[in-house]
Amino acid sequence: MKPTSTPPSLSALAARFPLETIAIPIGDRTWEVTCVTDQDALLDGVNEVEHVPYGFLLWESAVALADWLAARPHLVHGRQVLELGAGVGLAGLLAQQLGAHVRQTDHRPDVLTVAAHNAAQNGVPVPEQFIADWRNWSHTAQYDLILGADILYERAMHRYLAPIFQANLAPDGLLVLSDPSRPQALELIAALEDAGWRVEIEMQTVTLPLEKRINPLVHVALLTCSRLDTRT
């Protein structure tokens, strides 16, 4: 991982991508979240040679994970937290507000710019931010809590994520993932169980205040993972 150096400004990003600010109620407050709400418009702003920056979108999985954290402040306060694939940052910012020390990571510095803006506009200290590529991961610090919202969609990344979970989660730590019940996510969970992890699953239905969302109700699986053998 490497710290963000000179990421693009928010105004430069707003000139290129259709950023909007929407209100999301989480816990006992409403969060103002700047993000892209129109996926088609996002694709219009992307060059053919670059990957689609899906991290600018606010996903239902991120809202579900943030809501899960808000209901469990005792698991968050004072803890060391790593957020993988932070995107616009909602889950990590919720953890930061609850008193955790958060490191947010993403492979795109531009989405981390938006995450930092979201922290500032909600009165939350900006977490430490690092650019990180799961395929070239050398970070060795361990965390009490690892968070990931909608990061399991690409099967090709599972072989990189599993070692990160193993290396960077403290022996008695908790890995909390959220996913809209994709089959490939359940495949990784099955692999973790085979490797000696305990996995608990609970479901949450999330609706975002977005006009162009085809499916207004999304059923999100909250996956809470811990090691059965805490000696490793």
Short mmCIF file of C-alpha atoms in Angstrom, two decimals:
data_model
loop_
_atom_site.label_atom_id
_atom_site.label_comp_id
_atom_site.label_asym_id
_atom_site.label_seq_id
_atom_site.Cartn_x
_atom_site.Cartn_y
_atom_site.Cartn_z
CA MET A 1 0.00 0.00 0.00
CA LYS A 2 1.13 3.55 -0.57
CA PRO A 3 -0.31 6.82 0.74
CA THR A 4 -2.25 8.96 -1.68
CA SER A 5 0.07 11.59 -3.16
CA THR A 6 -1.66 14.28 -5.21
CA PRO A 7 -5.10 12.94 -6.12
CA PRO A 8 -7.36 14.88 -8.48
CA SER A 9 -9.44 17.62 -6.92
CA LEU A 10 -13.13 17.16 -6.29
CA SER A 11 -13.93 19.96 -8.74
CA ALA A 12 -11.95 18.19 -11.46
CA LEU A 13 -13.82 14.96 -10.77
CA ALA A 14 -17.18 16.76 -10.77
CA ALA A 15 -16.37 18.17 -14.21
CA ARG A 16 -15.86 14.67 -15.52
CA PHE A 17 -18.28 12.50 -13.57
CA PRO A 18 -21.93 13.23 -12.61
CA LEU A 19 -21.39 13.53 -8.87
CA GLU A 20 -24.41 14.20 -6.69
CA THR A 21 -24.98 14.39 -2.95
CA ILE A 22 -27.73 12.25 -1.47
CA ALA A 23 -29.01 11.85 2.09
CA ILE A 24 -28.66 8.39 3.63
CA PRO A 25 -30.08 7.72 7.13
CA ILE A 26 -27.77 5.46 9.13
CA GLY A 27 -28.21 4.88 12.84
CA ASP A 28 -29.21 8.05 14.64
CA ARG A 29 -28.16 10.52 11.95
CA THR A 30 -28.38 11.29 8.25
CA TRP A 31 -25.23 11.14 6.15
CA GLU A 32 -24.63 13.36 3.15
CA VAL A 33 -22.91 11.14 0.60
CA THR A 34 -21.39 12.49 -2.59
CA CYS A 35 -21.33 9.81 -5.27
CA VAL A 36 -22.47 8.97 -8.78
CA THR A 37 -26.12 7.92 -8.81
CA ASP A 38 -26.56 7.27 -12.54
CA GLN A 39 -24.53 4.31 -13.74
CA ASP A 40 -25.21 5.02 -17.42
CA ALA A 41 -23.95 8.57 -17.04
CA LEU A 42 -20.86 7.21 -15.28
CA LEU A 43 -20.08 5.00 -18.26
CA ASP A 44 -20.42 7.99 -20.58
CA GLY A 45 -17.54 9.70 -18.77
CA VAL A 46 -15.13 6.79 -19.09
CA ASN A 47 -12.46 6.38 -21.75
CA GLU A 48 -12.35 3.05 -23.52
CA VAL A 49 -8.85 2.28 -22.28
CA GLU A 50 -9.59 2.55 -18.58
CA HIS A 51 -11.53 0.38 -16.19
CA VAL A 52 -15.02 1.48 -15.28
CA PRO A 53 -14.76 3.37 -11.95
CA TYR A 54 -17.61 1.60 -10.17
CA GLY A 55 -16.22 2.87 -6.87
CA PHE A 56 -17.91 6.23 -7.52
CA LEU A 57 -21.30 4.55 -7.11
CA LEU A 58 -22.92 4.10 -3.71
CA TRP A 59 -23.87 0.44 -3.45
CA GLU A 60 -26.61 -1.01 -1.29
CA SER A 61 -23.99 -3.29 0.24
CA ALA A 62 -22.13 -0.27 1.63
CA VAL A 63 -25.31 1.06 3.24
CA ALA A 64 -26.05 -2.35 4.76
CA LEU A 65 -22.52 -2.63 6.15
CA ALA A 66 -22.65 0.89 7.60
CA ASP A 67 -26.00 0.12 9.19
CA TRP A 68 -24.57 -3.10 10.67
CA LEU A 69 -21.71 -1.13 12.23
CA ALA A 70 -24.01 1.56 13.61
CA ALA A 71 -25.96 -1.10 15.50
CA ARG A 72 -22.77 -2.54 17.06
CA PRO A 73 -20.63 0.36 18.31
CA HIS A 74 -19.04 -1.91 20.94
CA LEU A 75 -17.35 -3.86 18.15
CA VAL A 76 -15.92 -0.72 16.59
CA HIS A 77 -14.91 1.83 19.24
CA GLY A 78 -11.17 1.96 19.80
CA ARG A 79 -10.46 -0.75 17.22
CA GLN A 80 -7.99 -0.83 14.35
CA VAL A 81 -10.05 -1.10 11.16
CA LEU A 82 -9.05 -1.81 7.56
CA GLU A 83 -11.53 -1.05 4.79
CA LEU A 84 -10.90 -2.82 1.49
CA GLY A 85 -12.28 -1.27 -1.68
CA ALA A 86 -13.52 1.80 0.16
CA GLY A 87 -15.12 3.54 -2.82
CA VAL A 88 -16.94 6.65 -1.60
CA GLY A 89 -16.17 5.54 1.93
CA LEU A 90 -19.46 5.21 3.80
CA ALA A 91 -18.68 2.11 5.90
CA GLY A 92 -15.23 3.30 6.90
CA LEU A 93 -16.54 6.75 7.79
CA LEU A 94 -19.20 5.19 10.00
CA ALA A 95 -16.47 3.23 11.80
CA GLN A 96 -14.38 6.39 12.14
CA GLN A 97 -17.32 8.25 13.67
CA LEU A 98 -17.78 5.41 16.16
CA GLY A 99 -14.25 5.90 17.44
CA ALA A 100 -12.21 3.42 15.41
CA HIS A 101 -8.84 4.12 13.83
CA VAL A 102 -9.60 3.47 10.17
CA ARG A 103 -7.40 2.89 7.15
CA GLN A 104 -9.31 3.16 3.90
CA THR A 105 -7.87 1.51 0.80
CA ASP A 106 -8.82 1.51 -2.84
CA HIS A 107 -6.91 1.05 -6.07
CA ARG A 108 -8.20 4.38 -7.41
CA PRO A 109 -6.98 7.64 -5.85
CA ASP A 110 -9.90 9.55 -7.37
CA VAL A 111 -12.55 7.65 -5.42
CA LEU A 112 -10.53 8.19 -2.25
CA THR A 113 -10.78 11.93 -2.98
CA VAL A 114 -14.56 11.58 -2.86
CA ALA A 115 -14.33 9.51 0.34
CA ALA A 116 -12.26 12.25 1.98
CA HIS A 117 -14.82 14.84 0.87
CA ASN A 118 -17.59 12.73 2.37
CA ALA A 119 -15.73 12.61 5.67
CA ALA A 120 -15.32 16.39 5.73
CA GLN A 121 -18.92 17.20 4.81
CA ASN A 122 -20.16 14.92 7.59
CA GLY A 123 -17.85 16.28 10.28
CA VAL A 124 -15.77 13.10 10.53
CA PRO A 125 -11.96 13.14 10.65
CA VAL A 126 -10.60 11.88 7.34
CA PRO A 127 -9.28 8.33 7.83
CA GLU A 128 -5.81 7.35 6.72
CA GLN A 129 -6.03 6.59 3.01
CA PHE A 130 -3.85 4.30 0.95
CA ILE A 131 -3.78 3.24 -2.67
CA ALA A 132 -3.72 -0.54 -2.75
CA ASP A 133 -3.87 -3.25 -5.38
CA TRP A 134 -4.92 -6.64 -4.03
CA ARG A 135 -2.82 -8.34 -6.72
CA ASN A 136 0.34 -6.69 -5.41
CA TRP A 137 -0.30 -6.58 -1.67
CA SER A 138 2.59 -6.25 0.78
CA HIS A 139 0.90 -4.68 3.81
CA THR A 140 1.54 -6.69 6.98
CA ALA A 141 -0.25 -4.81 9.78
CA GLN A 142 -3.04 -6.67 11.54
CA TYR A 143 -6.48 -5.27 12.31
CA ASP A 144 -9.26 -5.98 14.76
CA LEU A 145 -11.84 -5.45 12.04
CA ILE A 146 -11.63 -5.78 8.26
CA LEU A 147 -14.52 -4.37 6.23
CA GLY A 148 -15.47 -4.94 2.62
CA ALA A 149 -18.67 -3.82 0.88
CA ASP A 150 -19.42 -5.51 -2.45
CA ILE A 151 -15.83 -6.58 -3.08
CA LEU A 152 -16.47 -10.24 -3.96
CA TYR A 153 -18.04 -9.78 -7.39
CA GLU A 154 -14.99 -10.84 -9.42
CA ARG A 155 -13.95 -14.47 -9.00
CA ALA A 156 -10.46 -13.72 -10.31
CA MET A 157 -9.81 -11.55 -7.25
CA HIS A 158 -10.71 -14.20 -4.68
CA ARG A 159 -7.26 -15.77 -4.75
CA TYR A 160 -5.80 -12.40 -3.77
CA LEU A 161 -8.39 -11.50 -1.15
CA ALA A 162 -8.23 -14.73 0.84
CA PRO A 163 -4.53 -14.29 1.74
CA ILE A 164 -5.22 -10.68 2.75
CA PHE A 165 -7.95 -11.83 5.12
CA GLN A 166 -5.59 -14.42 6.56
CA ALA A 167 -2.56 -12.14 6.94
CA ASN A 168 -4.15 -8.87 8.02
CA LEU A 169 -6.88 -9.95 10.41
CA ALA A 170 -5.76 -10.24 14.02
CA PRO A 171 -6.17 -13.77 15.47
CA ASP A 172 -9.30 -12.80 17.39
CA GLY A 173 -10.46 -10.23 14.84
CA LEU A 174 -13.62 -10.02 12.76
CA LEU A 175 -13.99 -9.89 8.99
CA VAL A 176 -17.30 -8.33 7.92
CA LEU A 177 -18.32 -8.42 4.27
CA SER A 178 -21.53 -7.36 2.57
CA ASP A 179 -22.70 -8.59 -0.80
CA PRO A 180 -25.98 -8.65 -2.76
CA SER A 181 -26.05 -12.46 -2.54
CA ARG A 182 -24.01 -13.14 -5.65
CA PRO A 183 -23.13 -16.81 -6.25
CA GLN A 184 -19.44 -16.01 -6.53
CA ALA A 185 -19.48 -14.39 -3.08
CA LEU A 186 -20.95 -17.54 -1.58
CA GLU A 187 -18.19 -19.53 -3.29
CA LEU A 188 -15.53 -17.55 -1.44
CA ILE A 189 -17.40 -17.94 1.83
CA ALA A 190 -17.51 -21.71 1.31
CA ALA A 191 -13.76 -21.66 0.70
CA LEU A 192 -13.20 -19.74 3.94
CA GLU A 193 -15.28 -22.28 5.84
CA ASP A 194 -13.23 -25.09 4.32
CA ALA A 195 -10.10 -23.26 5.48
CA GLY A 196 -11.30 -23.19 9.09
CA TRP A 197 -13.32 -19.99 9.38
CA ARG A 198 -16.66 -19.56 11.09
CA VAL A 199 -19.13 -17.62 8.93
CA GLU A 200 -22.46 -16.21 10.07
CA ILE A 201 -24.91 -14.79 7.53
CA GLU A 202 -27.76 -12.38 8.06
CA MET A 203 -29.88 -10.63 5.46
CA GLN A 204 -30.87 -6.99 5.14
CA THR A 205 -33.06 -5.29 2.55
CA VAL A 206 -31.80 -1.92 1.36
CA THR A 207 -33.49 0.76 -0.72
CA LEU A 208 -31.53 3.75 -1.99
CA PRO A 209 -33.21 7.07 -2.88
CA LEU A 210 -32.23 6.79 -6.54
CA GLU A 211 -34.67 7.44 -9.38
CA LYS A 212 -32.95 5.31 -12.01
CA ARG A 213 -32.32 2.16 -10.00
CA ILE A 214 -33.97 -0.75 -11.83
CA ASN A 215 -34.44 -2.87 -8.71
CA PRO A 216 -35.31 -0.57 -5.79
CA LEU A 217 -35.08 -3.39 -3.23
CA VAL A 218 -31.77 -5.19 -2.86
CA HIS A 219 -31.29 -8.10 -0.49
CA VAL A 220 -27.82 -7.82 1.01
CA ALA A 221 -26.03 -10.62 2.81
CA LEU A 222 -23.96 -9.54 5.83
CA LEU A 223 -21.15 -12.07 6.25
CA THR A 224 -19.41 -12.09 9.63
CA CYS A 225 -16.27 -14.22 9.54
CA SER A 226 -13.85 -15.24 12.28
CA ARG A 227 -11.21 -17.90 12.72
CA LEU A 228 -12.11 -21.08 14.57
CA ASP A 229 -8.44 -21.46 15.54
CA THR A 230 -7.24 -18.12 16.92
CA ARG A 231 -3.63 -19.24 17.21
CA THR A 232 -2.93 -18.32 13.58
#
